[in-house]
Amino acid sequence: MKSDKENNSSRLKYLKKLIKSILGFSPQNLYLYYLAITPRFVEATFNGERISNERLEFLGDAVLDLIVAQYLFHKFPHKDEGFLTEIRSRIVNTENLCKIAKETNLIEIVEKFLPTQHKTPPNNWLGNTLESFIGAIFLDKGYDFCYKFFISLIKDKIIDIEKIISEENNYKSRLLEYCQKNKLNLEFFSEKLQNNNFKIKILINNKLISEYIAPNIKRAEKEASKIAYDKLINKKATIYVL
Amino acid sequence: MKSDKENNSSRLKYLKKLIKSILGFSPQNLYLYYLAITPRFVEATFNGERISNERLEFLGDAVLDLIVAQYLFHKFPHKDEGFLTEIRSRIVNTENLCKIAKETNLIEIVEKFLPTQHKTPPNNWLGNTLESFIGAIFLDKGYDFCYKFFISLIKDKIIDIEKIISEENNYKSRLLEYCQKNKLNLEFFSEKLQNNNFKIKILINNKLISEYIAPNIKRAEKEASKIAYDKLINKKATIYVL
């Protein structure tokens, strides 16, 4: 029977081969990539130590934010920072990250290393794993390499940036659509405050999911819808909707 | 009388000299730095075009987030991402950024270029200008140079990271202290909800500044205090407290 060390060594070799053939580059520090594809919901160890990709995800999240900021900064020399912030948040949301992880076949690599028995993965695990993987590339290959790697994905139209920009920015409609599709009961409550502002509360399945105060109802509805929609999409509000 | 172009050219030369003597490095793309030290509250033009550092601030904000993420990732190999996120947010808050801008004498450079007549600067302008400046260094010199530049500030103890980590994380006390110091009227309201959760509302000078729902009062108070405190510190809630 192989020792743990031999097992690890052969797993790393196999991972190197997969990265080279599927993603097209040669990783150096293989352990980083192994860590990156180890989500928290599997109980994995390496040389006897419990490992998970959470710390790399923290790092990769910041790497992605900068890569996309830099890309948009150059692509739109005449747009203000409000536009840049909005478009970035639409690009790096979990939904898109999951899509990239699938379309680049990163998922193939990750799934080959998942143990057959594991807990049910949370909805956003694949997007988080992509973030961790970007964190690993950043540490292994440096920022510039990482920038080129991620931007090539946008250029390959895995993320269609023109489409993202042209998408209607109507969060109320998107929220209604999402709730309809997922059979969630959505309610809006409005309240006129003493200072003439309006407060909108959004309840989903009888739980308060967002609220916003603005000088007019439309603005308050839009902002409250945006918060609610982002929570649902990024699954940050699972506790509320279950 | 000098033409606009001659004026710009001599301003850029002067700026180059200042950066070299005060910050100790040689900038290449001088226009970037000139843009970085042009806050939005001055009505500045360059070659006839209206300019401001807002876009560079957007970029620099992401650069700083990554630099500090990378630094903490290496400095604390055994801490989880919750710790890393918390410490980063304490390091890159506006208060600290203003402090760095002052202690590195970046403020001297900026003030030399401010027109004598300008609108009153918002409280956080100096921190924002530092972010823009970091954005300029990033574009001009690349990520690695920028990382070394900013980390040297931490190592020079302009930011005392050990102190930041050891600081008591009691947001309610900090909030009380801040409000006392700034003569703001602070009120907490608690409400028990039907689902046995507790809702805490924080009002400052009779305006709602934050609220939070949690399964117990202590948690709700802590989180609502944190939101309120961050808003005050980052001056995001100026509209509420004026």
Short mmCIF file of C-alpha atoms in Angstrom, two decimals:
data_model
loop_
_atom_site.label_atom_id
_atom_site.label_comp_id
_atom_site.label_asym_id
_atom_site.label_seq_id
_atom_site.Cartn_x
_atom_site.Cartn_y
_atom_site.Cartn_z
CA MET A 1 0.00 0.00 0.00
CA LYS A 2 1.23 3.48 -0.87
CA SER A 3 2.19 5.86 1.91
CA ASP A 4 0.40 9.20 2.35
CA LYS A 5 3.44 10.97 0.97
CA GLU A 6 3.52 8.85 -2.16
CA ASN A 7 -0.20 9.40 -2.59
CA ASN A 8 0.20 13.16 -2.32
CA SER A 9 3.07 13.19 -4.73
CA SER A 10 1.14 11.24 -7.36
CA ARG A 11 -1.95 13.44 -6.85
CA LEU A 12 0.16 16.55 -7.45
CA LYS A 13 1.68 15.05 -10.59
CA TYR A 14 -1.75 14.21 -11.92
CA LEU A 15 -2.98 17.73 -11.11
CA LYS A 16 -0.03 19.27 -12.97
CA LYS A 17 -0.88 17.21 -16.04
CA LEU A 18 -4.54 18.25 -15.90
CA ILE A 19 -3.77 21.96 -15.53
CA LYS A 20 -1.34 21.82 -18.42
CA SER A 21 -3.76 19.99 -20.72
CA ILE A 22 -7.00 21.72 -19.73
CA LEU A 23 -5.88 25.27 -18.92
CA GLY A 24 -2.72 25.40 -21.00
CA PHE A 25 -0.05 26.53 -18.58
CA SER A 26 2.60 24.89 -16.41
CA PRO A 27 2.12 25.40 -12.69
CA GLN A 28 5.21 25.54 -10.46
CA ASN A 29 4.06 25.41 -6.84
CA LEU A 30 1.65 22.52 -7.20
CA TYR A 31 0.56 22.45 -3.59
CA LEU A 32 -1.08 25.89 -4.04
CA TYR A 33 -3.30 24.56 -6.81
CA TYR A 34 -4.12 21.46 -4.84
CA LEU A 35 -5.18 23.68 -1.96
CA ALA A 36 -7.22 25.83 -4.35
CA ILE A 37 -9.32 22.90 -5.56
CA THR A 38 -10.07 21.70 -2.04
CA PRO A 39 -13.39 23.27 -1.04
CA ARG A 40 -14.33 23.59 2.60
CA PHE A 41 -17.18 21.06 2.39
CA VAL A 42 -14.82 18.14 1.78
CA GLU A 43 -12.84 17.03 4.79
CA ALA A 44 -9.44 16.87 3.17
CA THR A 45 -5.96 16.50 4.60
CA PHE A 46 -2.50 16.87 3.12
CA ASN A 47 0.51 15.40 4.91
CA GLY A 48 -1.76 14.89 7.89
CA GLU A 49 -2.96 18.51 8.06
CA ARG A 50 -6.56 19.59 7.53
CA ILE A 51 -6.69 21.83 4.45
CA SER A 52 -9.28 23.98 2.66
CA ASN A 53 -9.23 26.73 0.05
CA GLU A 54 -10.83 29.47 2.19
CA ARG A 55 -7.73 31.59 2.64
CA LEU A 56 -6.87 31.37 -1.05
CA GLU A 57 -10.44 32.40 -1.85
CA PHE A 58 -9.97 35.57 0.23
CA LEU A 59 -6.84 36.36 -1.75
CA GLY A 60 -8.28 35.41 -5.15
CA ASP A 61 -11.33 37.59 -4.56
CA ALA A 62 -9.04 40.63 -4.21
CA VAL A 63 -6.99 39.57 -7.25
CA LEU A 64 -10.13 39.34 -9.39
CA ASP A 65 -11.39 42.71 -8.18
CA LEU A 66 -8.13 44.34 -9.24
CA ILE A 67 -7.84 42.51 -12.57
CA VAL A 68 -11.35 43.55 -13.58
CA ALA A 69 -10.83 47.11 -12.27
CA GLN A 70 -7.67 47.47 -14.36
CA TYR A 71 -9.31 46.00 -17.44
CA LEU A 72 -12.34 48.28 -17.22
CA PHE A 73 -10.18 51.32 -16.41
CA HIS A 74 -8.39 50.90 -19.74
CA LYS A 75 -11.36 49.72 -21.77
CA PHE A 76 -13.55 52.68 -20.77
CA PRO A 77 -11.28 55.73 -20.52
CA HIS A 78 -14.22 58.13 -20.38
CA LYS A 79 -16.53 56.38 -17.93
CA ASP A 80 -16.75 57.47 -14.31
CA GLU A 81 -16.02 55.35 -11.27
CA GLY A 82 -19.73 54.69 -10.65
CA PHE A 83 -20.00 52.93 -14.00
CA LEU A 84 -16.74 51.02 -13.42
CA THR A 85 -17.87 49.85 -9.97
CA GLU A 86 -21.26 48.71 -11.26
CA ILE A 87 -19.87 46.80 -14.25
CA ARG A 88 -17.19 45.16 -12.15
CA SER A 89 -19.75 43.90 -9.66
CA ARG A 90 -21.76 42.42 -12.51
CA ILE A 91 -18.67 40.64 -13.86
CA VAL A 92 -17.31 39.16 -10.64
CA ASN A 93 -20.61 37.96 -9.20
CA THR A 94 -20.85 34.33 -8.17
CA GLU A 95 -23.12 33.42 -11.06
CA ASN A 96 -20.51 34.52 -13.61
CA LEU A 97 -17.67 32.93 -11.71
CA CYS A 98 -19.50 29.59 -11.68
CA LYS A 99 -20.07 29.96 -15.41
CA ILE A 100 -16.37 30.55 -16.04
CA ALA A 101 -15.40 27.60 -13.87
CA LYS A 102 -17.68 25.42 -15.98
CA GLU A 103 -16.80 26.76 -19.39
CA THR A 104 -13.04 26.70 -18.86
CA ASN A 105 -13.39 23.10 -17.66
CA LEU A 106 -11.87 24.01 -14.31
CA ILE A 107 -14.79 21.99 -12.97
CA GLU A 108 -13.35 18.84 -14.60
CA ILE A 109 -10.14 19.27 -12.69
CA VAL A 110 -11.89 19.95 -9.40
CA GLU A 111 -14.32 17.06 -9.71
CA LYS A 112 -11.53 14.56 -10.37
CA PHE A 113 -10.16 15.35 -6.92
CA LEU A 114 -13.39 15.37 -4.92
CA PRO A 115 -13.80 12.34 -2.70
CA THR A 116 -16.78 10.22 -3.73
CA GLN A 117 -18.33 10.70 -0.28
CA HIS A 118 -18.75 14.33 0.72
CA LYS A 119 -21.32 16.74 2.07
CA THR A 120 -23.66 18.45 -0.37
CA PRO A 121 -21.79 21.40 -1.85
CA PRO A 122 -23.21 24.88 -1.26
CA ASN A 123 -24.57 26.57 -4.40
CA ASN A 124 -21.68 28.94 -4.86
CA TRP A 125 -18.83 26.50 -4.27
CA LEU A 126 -17.66 26.48 -7.87
CA GLY A 127 -17.35 30.28 -8.06
CA ASN A 128 -15.46 30.25 -4.75
CA THR A 129 -13.16 27.56 -6.10
CA LEU A 130 -12.42 29.67 -9.16
CA GLU A 131 -11.51 32.56 -6.85
CA SER A 132 -9.16 30.27 -4.90
CA PHE A 133 -7.65 29.04 -8.13
CA ILE A 134 -6.99 32.62 -9.26
CA GLY A 135 -5.38 33.20 -5.84
CA ALA A 136 -3.10 30.21 -6.49
CA ILE A 137 -2.12 31.44 -9.98
CA PHE A 138 -1.39 34.88 -8.52
CA LEU A 139 0.97 33.48 -5.87
CA ASP A 140 2.57 31.01 -8.25
CA LYS A 141 2.93 33.12 -11.40
CA GLY A 142 2.55 36.74 -10.33
CA TYR A 143 -0.01 39.42 -11.03
CA ASP A 144 0.72 40.02 -14.72
CA PHE A 145 0.38 36.37 -15.67
CA CYS A 146 -2.82 36.16 -13.69
CA TYR A 147 -4.20 39.26 -15.41
CA LYS A 148 -3.53 37.81 -18.87
CA PHE A 149 -5.04 34.47 -17.89
CA PHE A 150 -8.30 35.95 -16.63
CA ILE A 151 -8.65 38.56 -19.35
CA SER A 152 -8.23 35.91 -22.03
CA LEU A 153 -11.42 34.37 -20.61
CA ILE A 154 -13.28 37.62 -21.12
CA LYS A 155 -11.88 37.95 -24.61
CA ASP A 156 -12.88 34.39 -25.40
CA LYS A 157 -16.39 35.63 -24.67
CA ILE A 158 -16.91 33.26 -21.78
CA ILE A 159 -17.88 36.50 -20.13
CA ASP A 160 -19.61 38.64 -22.73
CA ILE A 161 -18.77 42.05 -21.40
CA GLU A 162 -20.77 43.95 -24.00
CA LYS A 163 -23.82 41.95 -23.04
CA ILE A 164 -23.22 42.59 -19.35
CA ILE A 165 -23.06 46.33 -19.99
CA SER A 166 -26.15 46.43 -22.15
CA GLU A 167 -28.21 44.31 -19.74
CA GLU A 168 -31.17 46.14 -18.41
CA ASN A 169 -30.41 47.37 -14.98
CA ASN A 170 -33.89 46.83 -13.66
CA TYR A 171 -33.43 45.08 -10.37
CA LYS A 172 -37.10 45.07 -9.48
CA SER A 173 -37.95 43.04 -12.61
CA ARG A 174 -35.02 40.74 -12.05
CA LEU A 175 -36.09 40.19 -8.46
CA LEU A 176 -39.70 39.47 -9.47
CA GLU A 177 -38.51 37.04 -12.11
CA TYR A 178 -36.14 35.28 -9.71
CA CYS A 179 -38.81 34.90 -7.05
CA GLN A 180 -41.35 33.62 -9.55
CA LYS A 181 -38.90 31.07 -10.92
CA ASN A 182 -37.93 29.89 -7.45
CA LYS A 183 -41.48 29.98 -6.06
CA LEU A 184 -40.66 32.56 -3.41
CA ASN A 185 -43.31 34.87 -2.00
CA LEU A 186 -42.17 38.46 -2.63
CA GLU A 187 -43.72 41.53 -0.96
CA PHE A 188 -42.91 45.24 -1.04
CA PHE A 189 -43.92 47.58 1.79
CA SER A 190 -43.58 51.31 1.48
CA GLU A 191 -43.70 53.88 4.27
CA LYS A 192 -43.57 57.65 4.12
CA LEU A 193 -41.27 58.94 6.83
CA GLN A 194 -41.61 62.17 8.79
CA ASN A 195 -38.73 63.77 6.90
CA ASN A 196 -40.56 63.12 3.59
CA ASN A 197 -38.28 60.26 2.68
CA PHE A 198 -39.67 56.91 1.67
CA LYS A 199 -38.74 53.59 3.16
CA ILE A 200 -39.17 50.41 1.19
CA LYS A 201 -39.03 47.02 2.88
CA ILE A 202 -38.76 43.83 0.87
CA LEU A 203 -40.00 40.62 2.45
CA ILE A 204 -39.40 37.23 0.93
CA ASN A 205 -41.33 34.32 2.40
CA ASN A 206 -42.35 36.66 5.23
CA LYS A 207 -38.78 37.52 6.19
CA LEU A 208 -37.27 40.96 5.84
CA ILE A 209 -34.54 40.70 3.27
CA SER A 210 -33.73 44.32 2.54
CA GLU A 211 -34.85 47.87 3.14
CA TYR A 212 -33.83 51.25 1.82
CA ILE A 213 -34.66 54.88 2.55
CA ALA A 214 -34.58 57.42 -0.29
CA PRO A 215 -36.18 60.74 -1.19
CA ASN A 216 -38.53 59.02 -3.65
CA ILE A 217 -40.26 55.66 -3.86
CA LYS A 218 -38.70 54.67 -7.17
CA ARG A 219 -35.16 55.11 -5.96
CA ALA A 220 -35.90 53.32 -2.66
CA GLU A 221 -37.51 50.42 -4.56
CA LYS A 222 -34.59 50.17 -6.96
CA GLU A 223 -31.96 50.13 -4.23
CA ALA A 224 -33.87 47.76 -1.95
CA SER A 225 -34.44 45.44 -4.95
CA LYS A 226 -30.76 45.56 -5.82
CA ILE A 227 -29.75 44.59 -2.28
CA ALA A 228 -32.33 41.79 -2.18
CA TYR A 229 -31.41 40.51 -5.63
CA ASP A 230 -27.67 40.50 -4.86
CA LYS A 231 -28.32 38.64 -1.62
CA LEU A 232 -30.30 35.97 -3.44
CA ILE A 233 -27.86 35.62 -6.32
CA ASN A 234 -24.85 35.44 -4.06
CA LYS A 235 -26.76 33.13 -1.71
CA LYS A 236 -25.98 35.40 1.18
CA ALA A 237 -29.58 35.27 2.25
CA THR A 238 -30.14 31.54 2.34
CA ILE A 239 -31.06 31.78 6.00
CA TYR A 240 -33.93 34.03 5.08
CA VAL A 241 -35.42 32.15 2.18
CA LEU A 242 -35.24 28.55 3.33
CA MET B 1 2.85 84.84 -20.70
CA LYS B 2 3.32 81.07 -20.71
CA SER B 3 0.98 78.92 -22.74
CA ASP B 4 -1.16 76.26 -21.07
CA LYS B 5 1.13 73.62 -22.51
CA GLU B 6 4.24 75.24 -21.10
CA ASN B 7 2.53 75.60 -17.74
CA ASN B 8 1.56 71.92 -17.71
CA SER B 9 5.03 70.89 -18.68
CA SER B 10 6.64 72.89 -15.88
CA ARG B 11 4.05 71.62 -13.36
CA LEU B 12 4.86 68.03 -14.31
CA LYS B 13 8.60 68.67 -13.95
CA TYR B 14 8.06 70.15 -10.52
CA LEU B 15 5.88 67.21 -9.52
CA LYS B 16 8.57 64.76 -10.64
CA LYS B 17 11.13 66.53 -8.47
CA LEU B 18 8.82 66.46 -5.45
CA ILE B 19 7.99 62.77 -5.78
CA LYS B 20 11.66 61.92 -6.11
CA SER B 21 12.70 63.99 -3.10
CA ILE B 22 9.74 63.26 -0.81
CA LEU B 23 8.79 59.69 -1.71
CA GLY B 24 12.13 58.51 -3.07
CA PHE B 25 11.29 57.04 -6.45
CA SER B 26 11.37 58.24 -10.07
CA PRO B 27 7.97 58.36 -11.72
CA GLN B 28 7.74 57.76 -15.47
CA ASN B 29 4.24 58.63 -16.63
CA LEU B 30 3.97 61.96 -14.84
CA TYR B 31 0.48 62.76 -16.03
CA LEU B 32 -0.87 59.82 -14.00
CA TYR B 33 0.51 61.28 -10.79
CA TYR B 34 -0.74 64.72 -11.67
CA LEU B 35 -4.19 63.23 -12.15
CA ALA B 36 -3.86 61.36 -8.85
CA ILE B 37 -3.26 64.54 -6.84
CA THR B 38 -6.23 66.34 -8.40
CA PRO B 39 -9.20 65.78 -6.06
CA ARG B 40 -12.74 66.18 -7.35
CA PHE B 41 -13.42 69.28 -5.26
CA VAL B 42 -10.99 71.41 -7.21
CA GLU B 43 -12.12 72.36 -10.68
CA ALA B 44 -8.95 71.47 -12.53
CA THR B 45 -8.17 71.14 -16.22
CA PHE B 46 -5.22 69.75 -18.12
CA ASN B 47 -4.68 70.62 -21.79
CA GLY B 48 -8.17 72.07 -21.72
CA GLU B 49 -9.85 68.92 -20.37
CA ARG B 50 -11.60 68.73 -17.00
CA ILE B 51 -9.74 66.20 -14.84
CA SER B 52 -10.19 64.55 -11.42
CA ASN B 53 -8.72 61.56 -9.61
CA GLU B 54 -11.98 59.63 -9.17
CA ARG B 55 -11.23 56.88 -11.68
CA LEU B 56 -7.73 56.39 -10.28
CA GLU B 57 -9.23 56.19 -6.81
CA PHE B 58 -11.45 53.29 -7.96
CA LEU B 59 -8.37 51.49 -9.26
CA GLY B 60 -6.15 52.33 -6.28
CA ASP B 61 -8.79 51.07 -3.86
CA ALA B 62 -8.61 47.62 -5.52
CA VAL B 63 -4.79 47.74 -5.58
CA LEU B 64 -4.66 48.45 -1.84
CA ASP B 65 -7.14 45.68 -1.06
CA LEU B 66 -4.96 43.19 -2.89
CA ILE B 67 -1.67 44.43 -1.45
CA VAL B 68 -2.96 44.17 2.09
CA ALA B 69 -4.64 40.80 1.38
CA GLN B 70 -1.35 39.41 0.07
CA TYR B 71 0.64 40.82 2.96
CA LEU B 72 -1.71 39.39 5.58
CA PHE B 73 -1.96 36.06 3.77
CA HIS B 74 1.79 35.58 4.17
CA LYS B 75 2.14 37.18 7.58
CA PHE B 76 -0.55 35.01 9.17
CA PRO B 77 -0.30 31.56 7.60
CA HIS B 78 -2.57 29.98 10.20
CA LYS B 79 -5.36 32.55 10.45
CA ASP B 80 -8.67 32.03 8.72
CA GLU B 81 -10.24 34.29 6.10
CA GLY B 82 -12.55 35.91 8.66
CA PHE B 83 -9.53 37.23 10.56
CA LEU B 84 -7.80 38.34 7.35
CA THR B 85 -10.91 40.20 6.14
CA GLU B 86 -11.38 41.96 9.48
CA ILE B 87 -7.75 43.07 9.81
CA ARG B 88 -7.63 44.25 6.21
CA SER B 89 -10.70 46.41 6.69
CA ARG B 90 -9.08 47.96 9.77
CA ILE B 91 -5.90 48.73 7.81
CA VAL B 92 -7.43 50.25 4.68
CA ASN B 93 -10.04 52.41 6.39
CA THR B 94 -10.08 56.09 5.51
CA GLU B 95 -8.70 57.13 8.89
CA ASN B 96 -5.54 55.09 8.37
CA LEU B 97 -5.18 56.18 4.76
CA CYS B 98 -5.35 59.84 5.78
CA LYS B 99 -2.72 59.14 8.42
CA ILE B 100 -0.39 57.57 5.86
CA ALA B 101 -0.92 60.46 3.44
CA LYS B 102 0.13 62.83 6.21
CA GLU B 103 3.04 60.88 7.63
CA THR B 104 4.62 60.07 4.26
CA ASN B 105 4.35 63.76 3.38
CA LEU B 106 2.21 62.96 0.36
CA ILE B 107 0.07 65.79 1.72
CA GLU B 108 2.93 68.24 1.05
CA ILE B 109 2.98 67.30 -2.60
CA VAL B 110 -0.78 67.51 -2.96
CA GLU B 111 -1.11 70.84 -1.19
CA LYS B 112 1.51 72.45 -3.41
CA PHE B 113 -0.74 71.81 -6.39
CA LEU B 114 -4.08 72.83 -4.91
CA PRO B 115 -5.38 76.13 -6.24
CA THR B 116 -5.60 78.78 -3.52
CA GLN B 117 -9.32 79.14 -4.20
CA HIS B 118 -11.24 75.90 -3.94
CA LYS B 119 -14.32 74.41 -2.32
CA THR B 120 -14.00 73.02 1.21
CA PRO B 121 -12.53 69.54 0.93
CA PRO B 122 -14.63 66.65 2.22
CA ASN B 123 -13.22 64.94 5.33
CA ASN B 124 -11.88 61.90 3.57
CA TRP B 125 -10.24 63.59 0.60
CA LEU B 126 -6.70 62.86 1.70
CA GLY B 127 -7.34 59.12 2.06
CA ASN B 128 -8.99 59.11 -1.35
CA THR B 129 -6.02 60.95 -2.80
CA LEU B 130 -3.67 58.34 -1.38
CA GLU B 131 -5.78 55.65 -3.06
CA SER B 132 -5.54 57.50 -6.37
CA PHE B 133 -1.81 57.90 -5.91
CA ILE B 134 -1.45 54.15 -5.33
CA GLY B 135 -3.49 53.64 -8.53
CA ALA B 136 -1.01 55.86 -10.39
CA ILE B 137 2.03 53.99 -9.02
CA PHE B 138 0.38 50.70 -10.00
CA LEU B 139 -0.19 51.80 -13.60
CA ASP B 140 3.22 53.45 -13.88
CA LYS B 141 5.44 50.95 -12.09
CA GLY B 142 3.47 47.70 -11.94
CA TYR B 143 2.02 45.67 -9.09
CA ASP B 144 5.25 44.43 -7.51
CA PHE B 145 6.75 47.90 -7.16
CA CYS B 146 3.51 49.16 -5.72
CA TYR B 147 3.38 46.29 -3.22
CA LYS B 148 6.90 47.05 -1.99
CA PHE B 149 6.14 50.76 -1.75
CA PHE B 150 3.03 50.32 0.37
CA ILE B 151 4.39 47.52 2.54
CA SER B 152 7.44 49.61 3.40
CA LEU B 153 4.99 52.04 5.03
CA ILE B 154 3.62 49.29 7.23
CA LYS B 155 7.13 48.18 8.09
CA ASP B 156 8.11 51.76 8.89
CA LYS B 157 5.35 51.57 11.48
CA ILE B 158 3.31 54.34 9.92
CA ILE B 159 0.66 51.69 10.17
CA ASP B 160 1.31 49.72 13.32
CA ILE B 161 -0.18 46.41 12.36
CA GLU B 162 0.40 44.74 15.71
CA LYS B 163 -1.52 47.53 17.38
CA ILE B 164 -4.33 47.26 14.87
CA ILE B 165 -4.64 43.54 15.58
CA SER B 166 -4.58 43.92 19.33
CA GLU B 167 -7.15 46.73 19.34
CA GLU B 168 -10.29 45.85 21.16
CA ASN B 169 -12.94 44.83 18.75
CA ASN B 170 -15.78 46.27 20.74
CA TYR B 171 -17.74 48.33 18.27
CA LYS B 172 -20.38 49.43 20.73
CA SER B 173 -17.74 51.04 22.97
CA ARG B 174 -16.00 52.58 20.00
CA LEU B 175 -19.27 53.96 18.74
CA LEU B 176 -20.16 55.42 22.16
CA GLU B 177 -16.73 56.98 22.42
CA TYR B 178 -16.90 58.45 18.92
CA CYS B 179 -20.34 59.95 19.49
CA GLN B 180 -19.32 61.40 22.83
CA LYS B 181 -16.20 62.95 21.33
CA ASN B 182 -18.14 64.42 18.41
CA LYS B 183 -21.14 65.48 20.48
CA LEU B 184 -23.57 63.24 18.62
CA ASN B 185 -26.73 61.97 20.22
CA LEU B 186 -26.66 58.17 20.09
CA GLU B 187 -29.70 55.94 20.75
CA PHE B 188 -30.26 52.19 20.59
CA PHE B 189 -33.73 50.69 20.06
CA SER B 190 -34.37 46.99 20.40
CA GLU B 191 -37.39 45.09 19.20
CA LYS B 192 -38.29 41.42 19.62
CA LEU B 193 -39.62 40.05 16.37
CA GLN B 194 -42.29 37.41 15.88
CA ASN B 195 -39.71 34.83 14.86
CA ASN B 196 -37.86 35.37 18.17
CA ASN B 197 -35.09 37.32 16.50
CA PHE B 198 -34.05 40.71 17.82
CA LYS B 199 -33.80 43.85 15.81
CA ILE B 200 -31.54 46.68 16.91
CA LYS B 201 -31.87 50.13 15.42
CA ILE B 202 -29.21 52.77 15.98
CA LEU B 203 -30.22 56.40 15.68
CA ILE B 204 -27.70 59.21 15.67
CA ASN B 205 -29.05 62.71 16.02
CA ASN B 206 -32.55 61.24 15.50
CA LYS B 207 -31.70 59.66 12.16
CA LEU B 208 -31.59 55.92 11.56
CA ILE B 209 -28.01 55.03 10.79
CA SER B 210 -28.03 51.25 11.01
CA GLU B 211 -30.10 48.27 11.98
CA TYR B 212 -29.48 44.57 12.33
CA ILE B 213 -31.52 41.46 13.02
CA ALA B 214 -29.94 38.55 14.89
CA PRO B 215 -31.04 35.66 17.10
CA ASN B 216 -29.81 37.50 20.21
CA ILE B 217 -29.57 41.12 21.32
CA LYS B 218 -25.83 41.08 21.86
CA ARG B 219 -25.05 39.95 18.33
CA ALA B 220 -27.57 42.39 16.83
CA GLU B 221 -26.08 45.26 18.87
CA LYS B 222 -22.56 44.34 17.88
CA GLU B 223 -23.33 44.14 14.18
CA ALA B 224 -25.47 47.28 14.11
CA SER B 225 -22.73 49.13 16.02
CA LYS B 226 -20.12 47.91 13.57
CA ILE B 227 -22.14 49.16 10.59
CA ALA B 228 -22.78 52.51 12.27
CA TYR B 229 -19.17 52.91 13.34
CA ASP B 230 -17.82 52.07 9.89
CA LYS B 231 -20.23 54.55 8.32
CA LEU B 232 -19.07 57.30 10.65
CA ILE B 233 -15.38 56.54 10.29
CA ASN B 234 -15.56 56.29 6.53
CA LYS B 235 -17.77 59.39 6.44
CA LYS B 236 -20.32 57.47 4.42
CA ALA B 237 -23.06 58.71 6.69
CA THR B 238 -22.35 62.41 6.64
CA ILE B 239 -25.87 63.05 5.41
CA TYR B 240 -27.21 61.48 8.55
CA VAL B 241 -25.10 63.19 11.15
CA LEU B 242 -24.95 66.76 9.90
#
